[in-house]
Coordinates of N, CA and C in Angstrom, one line a residue:
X295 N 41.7 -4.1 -15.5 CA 40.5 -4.7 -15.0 C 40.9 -5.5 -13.7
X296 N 41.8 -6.5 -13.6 CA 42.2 -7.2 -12.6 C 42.9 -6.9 -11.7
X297 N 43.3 -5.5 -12.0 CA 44.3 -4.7 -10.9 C 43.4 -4.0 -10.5
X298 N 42.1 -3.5 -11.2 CA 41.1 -3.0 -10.5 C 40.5 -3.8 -9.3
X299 N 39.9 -5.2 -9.1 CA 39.2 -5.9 -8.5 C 40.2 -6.2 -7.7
X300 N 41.7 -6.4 -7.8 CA 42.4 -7.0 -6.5 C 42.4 -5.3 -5.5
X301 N 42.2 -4.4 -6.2 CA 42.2 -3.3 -5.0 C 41.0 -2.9 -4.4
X302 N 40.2 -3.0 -5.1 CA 38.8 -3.2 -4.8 C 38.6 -4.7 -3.2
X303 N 38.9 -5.4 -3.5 CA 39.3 -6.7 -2.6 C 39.9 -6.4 -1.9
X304 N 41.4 -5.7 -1.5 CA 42.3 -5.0 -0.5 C 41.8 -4.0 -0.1
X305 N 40.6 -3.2 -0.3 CA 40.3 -2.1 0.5 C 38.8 -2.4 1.3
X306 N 38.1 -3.6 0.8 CA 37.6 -4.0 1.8 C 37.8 -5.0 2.8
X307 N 39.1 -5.8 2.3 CA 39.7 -6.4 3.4 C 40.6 -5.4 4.5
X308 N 40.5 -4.5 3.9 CA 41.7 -3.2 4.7 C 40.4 -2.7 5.7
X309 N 39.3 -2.6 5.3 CA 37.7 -1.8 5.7 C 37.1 -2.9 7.1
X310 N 37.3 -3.8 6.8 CA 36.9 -5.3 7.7 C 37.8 -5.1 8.7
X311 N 39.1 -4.6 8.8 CA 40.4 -5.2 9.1 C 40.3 -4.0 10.4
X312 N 40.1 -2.6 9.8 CA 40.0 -1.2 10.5 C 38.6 -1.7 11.4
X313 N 37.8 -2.2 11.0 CA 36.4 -2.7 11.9 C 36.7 -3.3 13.3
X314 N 37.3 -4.3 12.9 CA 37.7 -5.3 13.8 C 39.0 -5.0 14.9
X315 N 39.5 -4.2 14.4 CA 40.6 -3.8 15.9 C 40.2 -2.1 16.1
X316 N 39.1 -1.6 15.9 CA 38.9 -0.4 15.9 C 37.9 -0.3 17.7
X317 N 38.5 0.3 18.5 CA 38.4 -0.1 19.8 C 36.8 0.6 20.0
X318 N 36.9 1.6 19.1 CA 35.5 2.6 19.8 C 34.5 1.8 18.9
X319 N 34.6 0.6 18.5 CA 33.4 -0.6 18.2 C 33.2 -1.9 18.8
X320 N 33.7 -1.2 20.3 CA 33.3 -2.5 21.1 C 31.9 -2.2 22.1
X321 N 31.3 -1.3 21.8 CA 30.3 -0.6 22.4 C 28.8 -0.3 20.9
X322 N 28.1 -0.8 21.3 CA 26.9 -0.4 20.0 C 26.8 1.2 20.0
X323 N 26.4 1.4 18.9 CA 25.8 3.1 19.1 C 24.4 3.0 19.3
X324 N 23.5 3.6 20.0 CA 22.3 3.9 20.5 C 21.3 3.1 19.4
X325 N 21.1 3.8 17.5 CA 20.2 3.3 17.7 C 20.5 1.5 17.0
X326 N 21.5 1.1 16.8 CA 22.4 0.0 16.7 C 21.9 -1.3 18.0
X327 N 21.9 -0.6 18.9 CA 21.5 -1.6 20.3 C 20.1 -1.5 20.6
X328 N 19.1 -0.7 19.3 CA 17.6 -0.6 19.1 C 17.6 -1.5 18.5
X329 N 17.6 -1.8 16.9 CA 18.2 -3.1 16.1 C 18.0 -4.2 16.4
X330 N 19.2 -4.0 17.5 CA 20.1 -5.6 17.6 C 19.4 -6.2 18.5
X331 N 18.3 -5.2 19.9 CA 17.4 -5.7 20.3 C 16.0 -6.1 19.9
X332 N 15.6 -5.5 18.9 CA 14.4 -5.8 18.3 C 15.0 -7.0 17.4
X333 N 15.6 -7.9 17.0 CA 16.5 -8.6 16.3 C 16.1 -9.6 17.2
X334 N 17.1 -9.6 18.0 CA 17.0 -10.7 18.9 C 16.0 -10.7 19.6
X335 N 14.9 -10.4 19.9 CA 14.1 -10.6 20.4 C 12.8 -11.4 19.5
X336 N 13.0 -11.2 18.9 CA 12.2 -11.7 17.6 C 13.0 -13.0 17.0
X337 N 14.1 -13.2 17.1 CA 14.3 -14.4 16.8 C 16.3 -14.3 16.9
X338 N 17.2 -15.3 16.5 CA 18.5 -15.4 17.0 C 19.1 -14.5 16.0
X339 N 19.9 -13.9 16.8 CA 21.0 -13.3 15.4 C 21.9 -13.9 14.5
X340 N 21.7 -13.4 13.5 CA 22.2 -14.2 12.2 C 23.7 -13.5 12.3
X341 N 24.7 -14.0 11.4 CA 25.8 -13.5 10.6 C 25.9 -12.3 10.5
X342 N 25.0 -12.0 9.4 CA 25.0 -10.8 8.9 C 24.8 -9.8 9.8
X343 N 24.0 -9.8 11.2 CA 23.4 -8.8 12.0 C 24.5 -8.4 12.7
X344 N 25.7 -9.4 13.1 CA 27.2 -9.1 13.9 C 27.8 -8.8 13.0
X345 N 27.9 -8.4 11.5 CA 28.3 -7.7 11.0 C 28.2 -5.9 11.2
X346 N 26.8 -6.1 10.8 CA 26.0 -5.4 10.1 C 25.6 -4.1 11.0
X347 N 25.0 -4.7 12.3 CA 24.5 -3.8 13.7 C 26.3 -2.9 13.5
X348 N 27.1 -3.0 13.9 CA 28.0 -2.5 14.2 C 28.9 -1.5 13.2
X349 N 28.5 -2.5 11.5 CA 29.0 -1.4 10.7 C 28.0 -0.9 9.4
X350 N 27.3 -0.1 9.8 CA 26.2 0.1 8.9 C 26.4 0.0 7.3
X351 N 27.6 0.6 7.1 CA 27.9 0.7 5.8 C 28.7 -0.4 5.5
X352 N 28.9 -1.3 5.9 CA 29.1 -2.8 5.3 C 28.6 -3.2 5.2
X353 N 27.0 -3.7 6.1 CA 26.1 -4.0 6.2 C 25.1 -3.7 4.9
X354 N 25.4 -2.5 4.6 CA 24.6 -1.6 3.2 C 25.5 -2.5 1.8
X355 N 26.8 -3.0 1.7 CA 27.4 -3.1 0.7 C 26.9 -4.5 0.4
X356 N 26.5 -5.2 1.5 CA 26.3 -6.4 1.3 C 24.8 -6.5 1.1
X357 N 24.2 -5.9 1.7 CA 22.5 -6.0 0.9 C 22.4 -5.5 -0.4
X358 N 23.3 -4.3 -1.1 CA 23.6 -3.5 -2.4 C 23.9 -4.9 -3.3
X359 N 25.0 -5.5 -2.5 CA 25.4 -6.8 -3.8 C 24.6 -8.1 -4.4
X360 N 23.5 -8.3 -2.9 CA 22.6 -9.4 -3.2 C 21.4 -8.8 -3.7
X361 N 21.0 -7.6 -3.7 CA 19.6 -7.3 -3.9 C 19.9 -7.0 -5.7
X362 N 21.6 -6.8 -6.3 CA 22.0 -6.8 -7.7 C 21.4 -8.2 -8.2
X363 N 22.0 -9.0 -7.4 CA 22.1 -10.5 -7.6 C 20.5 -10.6 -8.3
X364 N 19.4 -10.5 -7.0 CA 18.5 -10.6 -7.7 C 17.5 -9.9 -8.4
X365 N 18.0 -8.8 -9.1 CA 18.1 -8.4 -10.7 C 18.4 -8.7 -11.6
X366 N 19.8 -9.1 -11.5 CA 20.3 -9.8 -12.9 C 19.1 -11.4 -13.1
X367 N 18.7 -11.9 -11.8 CA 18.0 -13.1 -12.3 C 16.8 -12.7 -12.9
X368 N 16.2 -11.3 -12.4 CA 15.3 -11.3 -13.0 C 15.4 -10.8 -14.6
X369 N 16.7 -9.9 -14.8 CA 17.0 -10.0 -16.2 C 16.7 -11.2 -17.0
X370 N 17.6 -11.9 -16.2 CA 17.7 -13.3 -16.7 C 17.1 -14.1 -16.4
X371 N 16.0 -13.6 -16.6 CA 14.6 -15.0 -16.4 C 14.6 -16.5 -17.1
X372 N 15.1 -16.2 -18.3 CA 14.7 -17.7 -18.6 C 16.0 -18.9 -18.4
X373 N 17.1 -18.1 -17.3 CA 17.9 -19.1 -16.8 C 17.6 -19.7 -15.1
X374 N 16.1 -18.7 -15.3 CA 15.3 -19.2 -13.6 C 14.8 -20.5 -13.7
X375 N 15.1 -21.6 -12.9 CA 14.7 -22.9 -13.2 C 14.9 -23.5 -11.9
X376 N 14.3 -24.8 -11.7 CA 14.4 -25.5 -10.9 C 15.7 -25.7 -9.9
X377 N 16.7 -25.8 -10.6 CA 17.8 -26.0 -10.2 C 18.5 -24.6 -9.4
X378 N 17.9 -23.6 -10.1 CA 18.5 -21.9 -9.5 C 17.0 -22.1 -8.2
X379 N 16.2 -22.8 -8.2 CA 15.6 -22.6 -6.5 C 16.1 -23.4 -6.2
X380 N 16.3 -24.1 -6.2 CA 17.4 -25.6 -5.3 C 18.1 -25.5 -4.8
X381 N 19.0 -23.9 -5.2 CA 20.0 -23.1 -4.9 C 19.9 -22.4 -4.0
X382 N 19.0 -21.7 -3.9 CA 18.1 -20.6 -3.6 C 17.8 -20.9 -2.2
X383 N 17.3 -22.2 -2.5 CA 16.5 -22.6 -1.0 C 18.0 -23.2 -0.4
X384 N 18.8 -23.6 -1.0 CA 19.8 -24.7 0.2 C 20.8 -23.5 0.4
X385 N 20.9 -22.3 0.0 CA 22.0 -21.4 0.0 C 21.8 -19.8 1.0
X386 N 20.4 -19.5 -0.3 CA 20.4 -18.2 -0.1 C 19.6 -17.8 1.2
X387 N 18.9 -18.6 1.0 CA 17.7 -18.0 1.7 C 17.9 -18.2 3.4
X388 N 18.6 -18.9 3.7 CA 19.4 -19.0 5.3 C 20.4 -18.0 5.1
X389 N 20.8 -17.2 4.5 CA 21.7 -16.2 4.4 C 21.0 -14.9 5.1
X390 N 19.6 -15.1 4.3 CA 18.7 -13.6 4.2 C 18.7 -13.0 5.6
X391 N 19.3 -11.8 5.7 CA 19.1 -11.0 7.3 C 18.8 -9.7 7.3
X392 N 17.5 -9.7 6.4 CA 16.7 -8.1 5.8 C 15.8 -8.4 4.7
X393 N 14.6 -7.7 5.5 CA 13.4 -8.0 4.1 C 13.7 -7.7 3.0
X394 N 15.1 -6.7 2.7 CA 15.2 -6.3 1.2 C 15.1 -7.6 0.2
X395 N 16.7 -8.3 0.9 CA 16.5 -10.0 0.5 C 15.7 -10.4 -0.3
X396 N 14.7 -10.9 1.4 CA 13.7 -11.9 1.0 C 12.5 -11.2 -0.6
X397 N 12.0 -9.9 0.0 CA 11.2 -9.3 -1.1 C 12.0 -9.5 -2.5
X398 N 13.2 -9.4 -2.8 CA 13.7 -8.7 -4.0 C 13.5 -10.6 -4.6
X399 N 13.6 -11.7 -3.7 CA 14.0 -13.0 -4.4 C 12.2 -13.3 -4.8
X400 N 11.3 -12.5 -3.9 CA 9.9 -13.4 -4.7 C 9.7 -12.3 -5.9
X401 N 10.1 -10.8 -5.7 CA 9.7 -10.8 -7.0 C 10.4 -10.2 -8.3
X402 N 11.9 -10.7 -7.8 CA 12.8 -10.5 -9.4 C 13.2 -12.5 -9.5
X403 N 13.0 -13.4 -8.4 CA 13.4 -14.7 -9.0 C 12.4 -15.7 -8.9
X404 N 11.7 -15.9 -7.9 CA 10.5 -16.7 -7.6 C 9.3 -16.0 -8.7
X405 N 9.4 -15.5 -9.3 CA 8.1 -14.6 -9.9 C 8.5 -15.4 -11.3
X406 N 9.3 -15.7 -11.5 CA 9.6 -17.0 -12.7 C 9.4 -17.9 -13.2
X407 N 8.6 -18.6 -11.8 CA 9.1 -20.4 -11.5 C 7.5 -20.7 -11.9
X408 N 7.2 -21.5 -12.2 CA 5.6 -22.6 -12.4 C 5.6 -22.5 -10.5
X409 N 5.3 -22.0 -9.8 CA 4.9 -22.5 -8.3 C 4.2 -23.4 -8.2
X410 N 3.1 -23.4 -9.3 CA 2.4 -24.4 -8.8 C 2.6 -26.0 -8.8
X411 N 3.6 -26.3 -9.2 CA 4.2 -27.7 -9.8 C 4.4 -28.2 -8.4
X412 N 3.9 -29.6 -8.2 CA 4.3 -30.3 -6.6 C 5.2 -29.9 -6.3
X413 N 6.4 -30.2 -6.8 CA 7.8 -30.3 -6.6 C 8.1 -29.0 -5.8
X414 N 7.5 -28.0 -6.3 CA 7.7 -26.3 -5.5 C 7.1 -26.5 -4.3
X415 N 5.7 -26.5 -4.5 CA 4.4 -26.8 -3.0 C 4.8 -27.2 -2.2
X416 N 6.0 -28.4 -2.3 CA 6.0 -29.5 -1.3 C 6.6 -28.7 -0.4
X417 N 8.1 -28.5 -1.0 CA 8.9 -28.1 0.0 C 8.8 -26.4 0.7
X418 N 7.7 -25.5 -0.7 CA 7.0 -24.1 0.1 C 6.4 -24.4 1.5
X419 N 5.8 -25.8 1.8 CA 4.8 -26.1 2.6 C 5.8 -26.3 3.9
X420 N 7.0 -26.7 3.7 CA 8.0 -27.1 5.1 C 8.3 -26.0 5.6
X421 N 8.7 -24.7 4.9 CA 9.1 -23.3 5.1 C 8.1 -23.0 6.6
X422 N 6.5 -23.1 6.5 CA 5.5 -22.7 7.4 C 6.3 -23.4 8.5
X423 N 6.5 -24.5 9.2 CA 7.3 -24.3 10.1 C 8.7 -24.5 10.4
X424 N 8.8 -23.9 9.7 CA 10.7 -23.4 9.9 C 11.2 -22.8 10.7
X425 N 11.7 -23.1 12.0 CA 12.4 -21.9 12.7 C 13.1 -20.9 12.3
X426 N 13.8 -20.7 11.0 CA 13.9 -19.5 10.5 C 12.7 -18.4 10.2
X427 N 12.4 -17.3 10.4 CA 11.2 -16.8 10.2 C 11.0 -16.2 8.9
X428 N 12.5 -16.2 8.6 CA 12.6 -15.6 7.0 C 11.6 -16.6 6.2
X429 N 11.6 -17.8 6.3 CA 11.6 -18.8 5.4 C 10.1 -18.7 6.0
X430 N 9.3 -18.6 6.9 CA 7.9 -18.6 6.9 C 7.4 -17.5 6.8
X431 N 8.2 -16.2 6.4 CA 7.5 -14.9 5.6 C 7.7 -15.4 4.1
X432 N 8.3 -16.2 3.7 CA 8.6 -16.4 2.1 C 7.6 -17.5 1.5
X433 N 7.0 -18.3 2.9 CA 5.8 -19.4 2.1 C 4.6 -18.7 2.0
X434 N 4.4 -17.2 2.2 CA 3.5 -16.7 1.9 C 3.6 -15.5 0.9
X435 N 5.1 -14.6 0.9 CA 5.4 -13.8 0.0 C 5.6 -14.6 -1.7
X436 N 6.2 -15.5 -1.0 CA 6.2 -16.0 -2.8 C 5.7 -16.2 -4.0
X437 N 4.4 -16.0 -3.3 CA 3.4 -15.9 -4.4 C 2.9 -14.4 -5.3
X438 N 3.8 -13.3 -4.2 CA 3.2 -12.5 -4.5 C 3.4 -11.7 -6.3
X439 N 4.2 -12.4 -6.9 CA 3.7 -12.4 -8.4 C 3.1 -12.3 -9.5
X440 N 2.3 -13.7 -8.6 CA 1.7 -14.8 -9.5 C 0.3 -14.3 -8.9
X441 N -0.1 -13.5 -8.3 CA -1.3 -13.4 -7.6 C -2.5 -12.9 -8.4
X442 N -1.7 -12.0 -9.4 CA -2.4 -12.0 -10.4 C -3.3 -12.0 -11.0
X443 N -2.1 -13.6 -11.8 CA -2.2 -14.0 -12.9 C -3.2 -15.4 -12.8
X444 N -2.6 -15.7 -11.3 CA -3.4 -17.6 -11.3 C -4.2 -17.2 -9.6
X445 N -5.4 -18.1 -9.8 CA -5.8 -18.1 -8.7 C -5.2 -19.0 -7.8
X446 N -4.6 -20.1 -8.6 CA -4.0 -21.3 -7.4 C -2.5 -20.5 -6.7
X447 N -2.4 -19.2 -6.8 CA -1.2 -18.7 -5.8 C -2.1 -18.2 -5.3
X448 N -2.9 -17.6 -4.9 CA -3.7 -17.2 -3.9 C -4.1 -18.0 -2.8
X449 N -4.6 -18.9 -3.3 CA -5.3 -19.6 -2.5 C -4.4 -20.5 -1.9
X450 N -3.0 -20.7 -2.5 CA -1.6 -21.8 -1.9 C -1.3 -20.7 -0.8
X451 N -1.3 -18.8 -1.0 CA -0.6 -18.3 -0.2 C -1.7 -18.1 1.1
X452 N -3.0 -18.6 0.8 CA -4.3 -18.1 1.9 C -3.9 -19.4 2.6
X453 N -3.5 -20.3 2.1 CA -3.1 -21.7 2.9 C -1.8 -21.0 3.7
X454 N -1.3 -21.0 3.5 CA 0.1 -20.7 4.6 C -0.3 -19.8 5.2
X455 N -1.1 -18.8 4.9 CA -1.4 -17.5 6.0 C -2.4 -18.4 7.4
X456 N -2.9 -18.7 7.0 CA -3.7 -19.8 8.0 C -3.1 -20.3 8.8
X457 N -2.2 -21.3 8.1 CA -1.6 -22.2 9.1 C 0.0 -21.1 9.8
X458 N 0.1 -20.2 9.6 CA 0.8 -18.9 10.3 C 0.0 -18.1 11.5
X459 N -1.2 -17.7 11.2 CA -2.4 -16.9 11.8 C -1.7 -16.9 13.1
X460 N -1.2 -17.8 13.7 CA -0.8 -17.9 15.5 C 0.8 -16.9 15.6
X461 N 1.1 -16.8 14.2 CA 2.3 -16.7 14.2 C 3.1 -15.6 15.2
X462 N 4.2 -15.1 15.7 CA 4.0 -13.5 16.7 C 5.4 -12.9 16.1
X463 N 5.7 -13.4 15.0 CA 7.1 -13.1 14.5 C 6.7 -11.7 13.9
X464 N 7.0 -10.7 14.0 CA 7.0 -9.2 13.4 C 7.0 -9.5 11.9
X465 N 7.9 -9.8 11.4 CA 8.3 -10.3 9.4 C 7.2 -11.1 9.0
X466 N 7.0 -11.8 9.7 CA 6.0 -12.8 9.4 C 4.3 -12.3 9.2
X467 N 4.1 -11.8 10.4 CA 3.3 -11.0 10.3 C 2.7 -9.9 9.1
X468 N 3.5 -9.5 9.3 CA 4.0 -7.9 8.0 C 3.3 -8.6 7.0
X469 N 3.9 -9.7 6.5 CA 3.6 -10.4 5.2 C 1.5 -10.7 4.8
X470 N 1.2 -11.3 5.9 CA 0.2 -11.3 5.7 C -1.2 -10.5 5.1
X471 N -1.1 -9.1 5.7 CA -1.8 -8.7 5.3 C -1.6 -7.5 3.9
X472 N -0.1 -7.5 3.6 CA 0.4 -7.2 2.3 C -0.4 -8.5 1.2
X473 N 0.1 -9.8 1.4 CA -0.6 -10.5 0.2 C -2.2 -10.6 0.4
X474 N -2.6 -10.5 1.4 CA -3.8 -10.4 1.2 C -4.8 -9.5 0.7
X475 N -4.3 -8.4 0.7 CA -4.9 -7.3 0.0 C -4.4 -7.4 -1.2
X476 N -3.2 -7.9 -1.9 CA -2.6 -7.7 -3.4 C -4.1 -9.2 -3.9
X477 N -3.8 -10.5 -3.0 CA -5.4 -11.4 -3.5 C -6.5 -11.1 -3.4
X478 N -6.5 -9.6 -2.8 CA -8.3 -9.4 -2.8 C -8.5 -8.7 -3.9
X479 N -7.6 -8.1 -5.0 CA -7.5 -7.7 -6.5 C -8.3 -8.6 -7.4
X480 N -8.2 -9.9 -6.8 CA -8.6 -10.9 -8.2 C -9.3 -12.2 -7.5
X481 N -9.6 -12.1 -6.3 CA -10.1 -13.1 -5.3 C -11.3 -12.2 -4.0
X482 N -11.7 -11.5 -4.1 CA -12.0 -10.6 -3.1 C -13.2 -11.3 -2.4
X483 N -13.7 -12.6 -3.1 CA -14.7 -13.3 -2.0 C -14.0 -13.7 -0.9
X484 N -13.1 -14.4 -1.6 CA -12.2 -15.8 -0.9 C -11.5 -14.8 -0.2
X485 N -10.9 -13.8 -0.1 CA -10.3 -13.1 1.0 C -11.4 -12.6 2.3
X486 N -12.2 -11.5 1.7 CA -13.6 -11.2 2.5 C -14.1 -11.9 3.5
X487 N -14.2 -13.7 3.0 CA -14.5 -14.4 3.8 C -14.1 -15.1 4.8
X488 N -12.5 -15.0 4.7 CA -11.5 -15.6 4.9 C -11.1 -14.6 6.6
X489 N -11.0 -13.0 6.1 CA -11.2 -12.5 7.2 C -12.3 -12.1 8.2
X490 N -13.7 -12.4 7.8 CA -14.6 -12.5 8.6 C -14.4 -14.1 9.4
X491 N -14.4 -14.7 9.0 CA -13.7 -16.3 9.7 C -12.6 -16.0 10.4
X492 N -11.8 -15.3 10.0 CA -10.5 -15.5 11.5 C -10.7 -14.5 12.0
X493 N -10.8 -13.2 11.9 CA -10.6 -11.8 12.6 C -10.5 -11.7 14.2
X494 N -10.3 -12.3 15.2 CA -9.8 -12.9 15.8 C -8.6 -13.4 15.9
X495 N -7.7 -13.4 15.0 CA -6.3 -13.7 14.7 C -5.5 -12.6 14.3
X496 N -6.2 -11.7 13.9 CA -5.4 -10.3 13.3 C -5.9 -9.2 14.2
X497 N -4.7 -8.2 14.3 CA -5.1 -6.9 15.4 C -6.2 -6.1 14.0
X498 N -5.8 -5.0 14.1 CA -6.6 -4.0 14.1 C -6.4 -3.2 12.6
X499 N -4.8 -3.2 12.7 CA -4.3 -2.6 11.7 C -4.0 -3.5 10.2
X500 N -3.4 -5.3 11.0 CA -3.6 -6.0 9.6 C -4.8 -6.0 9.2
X501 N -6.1 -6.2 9.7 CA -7.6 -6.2 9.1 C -7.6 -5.2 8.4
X502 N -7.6 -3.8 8.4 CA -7.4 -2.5 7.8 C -6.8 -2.9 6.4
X503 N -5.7 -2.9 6.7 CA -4.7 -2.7 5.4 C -5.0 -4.1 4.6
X504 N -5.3 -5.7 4.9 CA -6.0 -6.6 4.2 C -7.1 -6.6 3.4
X505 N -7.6 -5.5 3.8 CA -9.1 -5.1 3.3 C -9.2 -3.5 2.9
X506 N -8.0 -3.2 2.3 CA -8.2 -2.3 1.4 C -8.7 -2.3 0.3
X507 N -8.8 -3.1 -0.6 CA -9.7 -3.4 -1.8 C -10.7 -3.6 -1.9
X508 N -11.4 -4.6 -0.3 CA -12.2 -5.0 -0.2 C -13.6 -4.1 -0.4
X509 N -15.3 -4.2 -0.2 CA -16.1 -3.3 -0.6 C -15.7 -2.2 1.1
X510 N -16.8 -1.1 0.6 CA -16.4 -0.4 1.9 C -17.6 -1.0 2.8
X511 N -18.7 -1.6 2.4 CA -19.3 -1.9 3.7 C -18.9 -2.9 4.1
X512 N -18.2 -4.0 3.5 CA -17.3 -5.1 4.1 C -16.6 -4.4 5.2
X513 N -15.6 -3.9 5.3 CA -14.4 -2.9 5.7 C -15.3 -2.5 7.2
X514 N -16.2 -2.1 6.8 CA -17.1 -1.4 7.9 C -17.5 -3.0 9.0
X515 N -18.4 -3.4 8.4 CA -18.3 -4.6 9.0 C -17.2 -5.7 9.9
X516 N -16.1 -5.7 8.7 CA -15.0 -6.5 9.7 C -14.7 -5.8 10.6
X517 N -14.5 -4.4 10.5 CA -13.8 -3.9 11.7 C -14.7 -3.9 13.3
X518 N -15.8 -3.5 12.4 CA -17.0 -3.6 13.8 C -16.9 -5.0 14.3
X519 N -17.1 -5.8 13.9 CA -16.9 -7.3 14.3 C -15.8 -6.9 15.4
X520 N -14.6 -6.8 14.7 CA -13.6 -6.8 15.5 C -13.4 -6.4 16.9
X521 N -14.4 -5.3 16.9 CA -14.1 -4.2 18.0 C -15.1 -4.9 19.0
X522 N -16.8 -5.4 18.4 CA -16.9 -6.3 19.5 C -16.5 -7.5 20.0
X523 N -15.2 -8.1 19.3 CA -15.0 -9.0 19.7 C -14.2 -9.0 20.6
X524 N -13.1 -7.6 20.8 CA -12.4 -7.4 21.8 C -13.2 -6.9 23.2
X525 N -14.2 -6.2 22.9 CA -15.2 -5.8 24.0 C -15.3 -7.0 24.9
X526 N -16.2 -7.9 24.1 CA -16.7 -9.3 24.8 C -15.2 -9.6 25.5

């Protein structure tokens, strides 16, 4: 067993090692400098992405090991506690550099936690403006769980979608009109109304896909709204 893991350890340090003095990786490949520009453009490159852009399949071993990570937690649910998001938040979640990540932590370890308890709220509430973007896709994915089961994560995640609404972050974005339509399951006034009130803040296609549940003459109506409101 232990002679297994130290070779396992020497052949990715041997794999790192071949990366790094390997001359024909001083140049990106084509769609690698697609990536690394849509990346940075959107916000600063992390760690992982000067990994990762350059060696795909490292890049792959390391999202393979964390996205285990959080499986086993969700196996292991009832060792999900306060202290494993404390972790979570001061560790992992500045690490995260792919939605696999962030999705796999709201719903194999955040899908665990009481959210609603202050102690969570307070500090979900700082995430909204975080210069990390991960962390203000996650004050509105995190709920996606509990969406359910309780109304007060809907309505905690229609609060951060709000105060986001201006937001122009691609991930960020994304997120919104995914939970919105998972809350219009079990909330469909409060959503309905919510996007006849902003629609103005959303293109064309989050309105669509947020209001999939919604009725079809709703659907008919927001979009028309929409369309004259880009006219005007």
């Amino acid at each position: 067993m232990i002679q297994g893991r130290i070779a396992t350890s020497l052949k990715w340090e041997r794999l790192i090692y071949e990366w790094l003095t390997d001359k024909s990786n001083s140049n990106q490949n084509l769609e690698s400098k697609t990536n690394f520009a849509k990346t940075t453009f959107q916000s600063e490159s992390t760690s992982l992405n000067a990994v990762g852009i350059s060696n795909p399949s490292l890049r792959k071993k390391v999202l393979e090991a964390r996205t285990m990570s959080c499986y086993f937690l969700s196996k292991y649910k009832k060792h999900v506690d306060k202290t494993l998001f404390n972790h979570i938040n001061s560790v992992w979640i500045d690490l995260i550099d792919h939605w696999t990540l962030s999705d796999h932590l709201c719903i194999d370890a955040f899908a665990n936690l009481d959210l609603n308890q202050i102690s969570y709220t307070k500090e979900i509430k700082k995430w909204v403006k975080n210069e990390n973007f991960w962390r203000r896709r996650l004050s509105v994915t995190i709920y996606l769980k509990h969406l359910r089961k309780h109304e007060w994560a809907g309505l905690l995640a229609l609060e951060n979608i709000d105060k986001l609404k201006e937001d122009t972050n691609y991930y960020v974005r994304k997120s919104f009109s995914w939970v919105l339509r998972e809350s219009s399951k079990v909330m469909k006034e409060n959503i309905s109304a919510y996007l006849i009130n902003n629609v103005g803040y959303f293109n064309k296609t989050e309105l669509h896909e947020a209001s999939k549940y919604c009725d079809q003459g709703f659907k008919t109506e927001l979009l028309d709204t929409y369309d004259q409101l880009k006219i005007s």
